PDB file of C-alpha atoms in Angstrom:
ATOM      1  CA  UNK A   3      92.518 321.341 105.134  1.00 72.00           C
ATOM      2  CA  UNK A   4      91.918 317.734 103.125  1.00 87.00           C
ATOM      3  CA  UNK A   5      95.062 317.842 100.854  1.00 92.00           C
ATOM      4  CA  UNK A   6      94.175 314.276  99.603  1.00 94.00           C
ATOM      5  CA  UNK A   7      90.524 315.781  98.151  1.00 93.00           C
ATOM      6  CA  UNK A   8      92.126 318.536  97.184  1.00 95.00           C
ATOM      7  CA  UNK A   9      94.404 316.351  95.250  1.00 95.00           C
ATOM      8  CA  UNK A  10      92.211 313.735  93.513  1.00 96.00           C
ATOM      9  CA  UNK A  11      89.442 316.255  92.480  1.00 95.00           C
ATOM     10  CA  UNK A  12      92.737 317.762  90.569  1.00 96.00           C
ATOM     11  CA  UNK A  13      93.590 314.321  88.843  1.00 96.00           C
ATOM     12  CA  UNK A  14      90.180 313.726  88.359  1.00 96.00           C
ATOM     13  CA  UNK A  15      89.724 316.957  86.370  1.00 96.00           C
ATOM     14  CA  UNK A  16      93.020 316.858  84.380  1.00 97.00           C
ATOM     15  CA  UNK A  17      92.655 312.785  83.929  1.00 97.00           C
ATOM     16  CA  UNK A  18      89.279 311.751  84.580  1.00 96.00           C
ATOM     17  CA  UNK A  19      87.720 308.375  84.179  1.00 96.00           C
ATOM     18  CA  UNK A  20      89.852 306.866  86.977  1.00 97.00           C
ATOM     19  CA  UNK A  21      89.190 305.811  90.427  1.00 96.00           C
ATOM     20  CA  UNK A  22      91.035 307.580  92.830  1.00 96.00           C
ATOM     21  CA  UNK A  23      89.297 306.442  95.855  1.00 95.00           C
ATOM     22  CA  UNK A  24      92.668 304.395  96.829  1.00 95.00           C
ATOM     23  CA  UNK A  25      94.827 307.414  96.164  1.00 96.00           C
ATOM     24  CA  UNK A  26      92.516 309.931  98.597  1.00 96.00           C
ATOM     25  CA  UNK A  27      92.541 306.913 101.516  1.00 95.00           C
ATOM     26  CA  UNK A  28      96.017 306.435 101.472  1.00 96.00           C
ATOM     27  CA  UNK A  29      96.941 310.324 101.083  1.00 96.00           C
ATOM     28  CA  UNK A  30      94.975 310.564 103.857  1.00 95.00           C
ATOM     29  CA  UNK A  31      96.355 308.087 106.118  1.00 95.00           C
ATOM     30  CA  UNK A  32      99.713 309.461 105.319  1.00 95.00           C
ATOM     31  CA  UNK A  33      98.947 312.854 106.354  1.00 94.00           C
ATOM     32  CA  UNK A  34      97.258 311.900 109.722  1.00 95.00           C
ATOM     33  CA  UNK A  35     100.928 309.743 110.066  1.00 94.00           C
ATOM     34  CA  UNK A  36     102.742 312.699 109.539  1.00 94.00           C
ATOM     35  CA  UNK A  37     100.715 315.174 111.370  1.00 94.00           C
ATOM     36  CA  UNK A  38     100.326 313.039 114.726  1.00 96.00           C
ATOM     37  CA  UNK A  39     103.895 312.014 114.387  1.00 94.00           C
ATOM     38  CA  UNK A  40     105.923 315.307 114.100  1.00 94.00           C
ATOM     39  CA  UNK A  41     103.050 317.472 115.560  1.00 95.00           C
ATOM     40  CA  UNK A  42     101.446 315.460 118.213  1.00 96.00           C
ATOM     41  CA  UNK A  43     103.888 312.398 119.289  1.00 96.00           C
ATOM     42  CA  UNK A  44     107.375 314.176 119.006  1.00 96.00           C
ATOM     43  CA  UNK A  45     106.861 317.072 121.376  1.00 97.00           C
ATOM     44  CA  UNK A  46     105.699 314.503 124.279  1.00 97.00           C
ATOM     45  CA  UNK A  47     108.871 312.506 123.989  1.00 97.00           C
ATOM     46  CA  UNK A  48     110.905 315.462 123.914  1.00 97.00           C
ATOM     47  CA  UNK A  49     109.579 316.288 127.442  1.00 97.00           C
ATOM     48  CA  UNK A  50     111.559 313.004 128.202  1.00 97.00           C
ATOM     49  CA  UNK A  51     114.848 313.760 126.253  1.00 96.00           C
ATOM     50  CA  UNK A  52     113.875 311.366 123.910  1.00 96.00           C
ATOM     51  CA  UNK A  53     113.592 310.540 120.589  1.00 93.00           C
ATOM     52  CA  UNK A  54     110.085 308.686 119.224  1.00 92.00           C
ATOM     53  CA  UNK A  55     112.493 305.556 118.124  1.00 91.00           C
ATOM     54  CA  UNK A  56     113.860 305.449 121.676  1.00 94.00           C
ATOM     55  CA  UNK A  57     110.937 306.167 123.391  1.00 96.00           C
ATOM     56  CA  UNK A  58     109.948 302.720 121.217  1.00 94.00           C
ATOM     57  CA  UNK A  59     113.295 300.746 122.159  1.00 95.00           C
ATOM     58  CA  UNK A  60     112.441 301.826 125.879  1.00 97.00           C
ATOM     59  CA  UNK A  61     108.743 300.765 125.621  1.00 97.00           C
ATOM     60  CA  UNK A  62     109.527 297.470 123.744  1.00 96.00           C
ATOM     61  CA  UNK A  63     111.960 296.252 126.616  1.00 97.00           C
ATOM     62  CA  UNK A  64     109.325 297.558 129.488  1.00 97.00           C
ATOM     63  CA  UNK A  65     106.602 295.712 127.872  1.00 96.00           C
ATOM     64  CA  UNK A  66     108.347 292.563 127.083  1.00 95.00           C
ATOM     65  CA  UNK A  67     108.304 291.527 130.512  1.00 94.00           C
ATOM     66  CA  UNK A  68     110.748 291.316 133.679  1.00 93.00           C
ATOM     67  CA  UNK A  69     113.444 291.288 132.988  1.00 92.00           C
ATOM     68  CA  UNK A  70     113.011 293.589 130.640  1.00 95.00           C
ATOM     69  CA  UNK A  71     115.955 292.163 128.303  1.00 94.00           C
ATOM     70  CA  UNK A  72     115.979 291.370 124.747  1.00 93.00           C
ATOM     71  CA  UNK A  73     118.656 290.698 122.155  1.00 89.00           C
ATOM     72  CA  UNK A  74     119.662 293.112 119.918  1.00 87.00           C
ATOM     73  CA  UNK A  75     117.821 291.228 116.897  1.00 86.00           C
ATOM     74  CA  UNK A  76     114.689 291.006 119.006  1.00 89.00           C
ATOM     75  CA  UNK A  77     114.465 294.549 119.433  1.00 90.00           C
ATOM     76  CA  UNK A  78     114.826 295.844 115.692  1.00 84.00           C
ATOM     77  CA  UNK A  79     112.339 293.078 114.546  1.00 86.00           C
ATOM     78  CA  UNK A  80     109.748 294.483 117.160  1.00 89.00           C
ATOM     79  CA  UNK A  81     110.424 298.244 116.326  1.00 85.00           C
ATOM     80  CA  UNK A  82     110.626 297.615 112.336  1.00 76.00           C
ATOM     81  CA  UNK A  83     114.236 299.120 111.965  1.00 77.00           C
ATOM     82  CA  UNK A  84     117.402 298.172 110.631  1.00 75.00           C
ATOM     83  CA  UNK A  85     120.090 296.780 112.754  1.00 75.00           C
ATOM     84  CA  UNK A  86     122.214 299.271 111.997  1.00 77.00           C
ATOM     85  CA  UNK A  87     119.722 302.097 113.041  1.00 81.00           C
ATOM     86  CA  UNK A  88     119.194 300.038 116.420  1.00 86.00           C
ATOM     87  CA  UNK A  89     123.251 300.185 117.281  1.00 87.00           C
ATOM     88  CA  UNK A  90     122.962 303.512 117.005  1.00 89.00           C
ATOM     89  CA  UNK A  91     119.574 304.069 119.196  1.00 91.00           C
ATOM     90  CA  UNK A  92     120.907 301.894 121.806  1.00 93.00           C
ATOM     91  CA  UNK A  93     124.512 303.325 121.822  1.00 94.00           C
ATOM     92  CA  UNK A  94     122.527 306.792 122.698  1.00 95.00           C
ATOM     93  CA  UNK A  95     120.234 305.112 124.877  1.00 97.00           C
ATOM     94  CA  UNK A  96     123.251 303.279 126.529  1.00 96.00           C
ATOM     95  CA  UNK A  97     124.910 306.379 127.167  1.00 96.00           C
ATOM     96  CA  UNK A  98     122.258 308.368 128.795  1.00 97.00           C
ATOM     97  CA  UNK A  99     122.056 305.043 131.422  1.00 97.00           C
ATOM     98  CA  UNK A 100     118.844 303.883 129.936  1.00 98.00           C
ATOM     99  CA  UNK A 101     119.631 301.042 128.836  1.00 97.00           C
ATOM    100  CA  UNK A 102     122.755 298.337 129.700  1.00 96.00           C
ATOM    101  CA  UNK A 103     124.393 295.590 127.418  1.00 94.00           C
ATOM    102  CA  UNK A 104     125.308 292.770 128.763  1.00 90.00           C
ATOM    103  CA  UNK A 105     126.618 288.937 127.354  1.00 85.00           C
ATOM    104  CA  UNK A 106     123.497 286.620 126.810  1.00 75.00           C
ATOM    105  CA  UNK A 107     123.716 283.928 129.576  1.00 75.00           C
ATOM    106  CA  UNK A 108     122.839 281.010 127.292  1.00 75.00           C
ATOM    107  CA  UNK A 109     125.019 282.371 124.284  1.00 72.00           C
ATOM    108  CA  UNK A 110     128.301 284.075 125.548  1.00 70.00           C
ATOM    109  CA  UNK A 111     128.891 285.270 122.250  1.00 75.00           C
ATOM    110  CA  UNK A 112     125.328 287.047 121.844  1.00 81.00           C
ATOM    111  CA  UNK A 113     124.237 290.599 124.085  1.00 89.00           C
ATOM    112  CA  UNK A 114     121.077 290.954 125.537  1.00 93.00           C
ATOM    113  CA  UNK A 115     119.694 294.863 126.227  1.00 95.00           C
ATOM    114  CA  UNK A 116     118.201 295.583 129.732  1.00 95.00           C
ATOM    115  CA  UNK A 117     116.402 298.467 130.712  1.00 97.00           C
ATOM    116  CA  UNK A 118     118.261 300.310 133.865  1.00 97.00           C
ATOM    117  CA  UNK A 119     116.247 301.494 137.006  1.00 97.00           C
ATOM    118  CA  UNK A 120     116.266 305.131 135.203  1.00 98.00           C
ATOM    119  CA  UNK A 121     115.452 303.679 132.116  1.00 97.00           C
ATOM    120  CA  UNK A 122     112.457 301.750 133.822  1.00 97.00           C
ATOM    121  CA  UNK A 123     111.094 304.705 135.412  1.00 97.00           C
ATOM    122  CA  UNK A 124     111.611 307.129 132.365  1.00 98.00           C
ATOM    123  CA  UNK A 125     109.723 304.763 130.318  1.00 98.00           C
ATOM    124  CA  UNK A 126     106.394 304.535 132.687  1.00 97.00           C
ATOM    125  CA  UNK A 127     106.571 308.154 133.046  1.00 98.00           C
ATOM    126  CA  UNK A 128     106.617 308.805 129.240  1.00 98.00           C
ATOM    127  CA  UNK A 129     104.115 306.015 128.893  1.00 98.00           C
ATOM    128  CA  UNK A 130     101.398 307.801 131.018  1.00 98.00           C
ATOM    129  CA  UNK A 131     101.899 311.067 128.872  1.00 98.00           C
ATOM    130  CA  UNK A 132     102.000 309.639 125.716  1.00 97.00           C
ATOM    131  CA  UNK A 133      99.046 307.525 126.750  1.00 97.00           C
ATOM    132  CA  UNK A 134      96.877 310.622 127.844  1.00 97.00           C
ATOM    133  CA  UNK A 135      98.315 312.414 124.210  1.00 97.00           C
ATOM    134  CA  UNK A 136      96.884 309.440 122.259  1.00 97.00           C
ATOM    135  CA  UNK A 137      93.636 309.446 123.924  1.00 97.00           C
ATOM    136  CA  UNK A 138      93.271 313.152 123.210  1.00 97.00           C
ATOM    137  CA  UNK A 139      94.095 312.603 119.678  1.00 97.00           C
ATOM    138  CA  UNK A 140      91.754 310.277 119.186  1.00 97.00           C
ATOM    139  CA  UNK A 141      88.732 311.978 121.001  1.00 97.00           C
ATOM    140  CA  UNK A 142      86.865 313.101 117.958  1.00 96.00           C
ATOM    141  CA  UNK A 143      86.092 309.267 117.172  1.00 97.00           C
ATOM    142  CA  UNK A 144      83.973 307.225 119.839  1.00 97.00           C
ATOM    143  CA  UNK A 145      85.208 304.600 121.417  1.00 97.00           C
ATOM    144  CA  UNK A 146      83.192 302.350 118.609  1.00 98.00           C
ATOM    145  CA  UNK A 147      84.470 304.714 115.812  1.00 98.00           C
ATOM    146  CA  UNK A 148      88.177 304.040 117.204  1.00 97.00           C
ATOM    147  CA  UNK A 149      87.570 299.954 117.517  1.00 97.00           C
ATOM    148  CA  UNK A 150      86.265 299.902 113.949  1.00 97.00           C
ATOM    149  CA  UNK A 151      89.425 302.188 112.496  1.00 97.00           C
ATOM    150  CA  UNK A 152      91.780 299.777 114.284  1.00 96.00           C
ATOM    151  CA  UNK A 153      89.959 296.793 112.773  1.00 97.00           C
ATOM    152  CA  UNK A 154      89.983 298.524 109.415  1.00 96.00           C
ATOM    153  CA  UNK A 155      93.730 299.158 109.599  1.00 95.00           C
ATOM    154  CA  UNK A 156      94.361 296.054 110.715  1.00 96.00           C
ATOM    155  CA  UNK A 157      92.586 294.347 107.696  1.00 96.00           C
ATOM    156  CA  UNK A 158      94.336 296.656 104.998  1.00 95.00           C
ATOM    157  CA  UNK A 159      97.496 295.921 106.661  1.00 92.00           C
ATOM    158  CA  UNK A 160      97.234 291.903 106.882  1.00 94.00           C
ATOM    159  CA  UNK A 161      96.261 292.086 103.086  1.00 95.00           C
ATOM    160  CA  UNK A 162      99.117 294.095 101.580  1.00 93.00           C
ATOM    161  CA  UNK A 163     101.449 292.147  99.215  1.00 92.00           C
ATOM    162  CA  UNK A 164     104.968 291.090 100.853  1.00 85.00           C
ATOM    163  CA  UNK A 165     107.559 294.045 100.198  1.00 71.00           C
TER     164      UNK A 165
END
């Protein structure tokens, strides 16, 4: 069911004379994101005992390169979340033995968050399942269409006004 098309068709009937195209595009974009996240991504991460945001933190640390350590500020900026949300997430990951906090060698007043061996192994396993899942989810589009969609979304994102 294309909810965005249904909604915009109803608006065109009820209040004609307006361009509802942007509403339809953004409605579809929102629905695609919601369906993918709730129905397809979250269950994959759950198989590894992770929530999507926890995978995001572990993946951010792993892709940062050896020694797989970042400050909490670097992490919350890279994952687009609040510092309070990051603290709670790091607490859960530390309790699970997936990350460890340690004093920053250059500035003892700040901390760094690093992957443990257990965290590294887990995120690498989860990443493979995640990539297989994303490949399956985008299979309806050709490689060229995936590239074009990626470019269009990057252009849309770059053109958004500052909040």
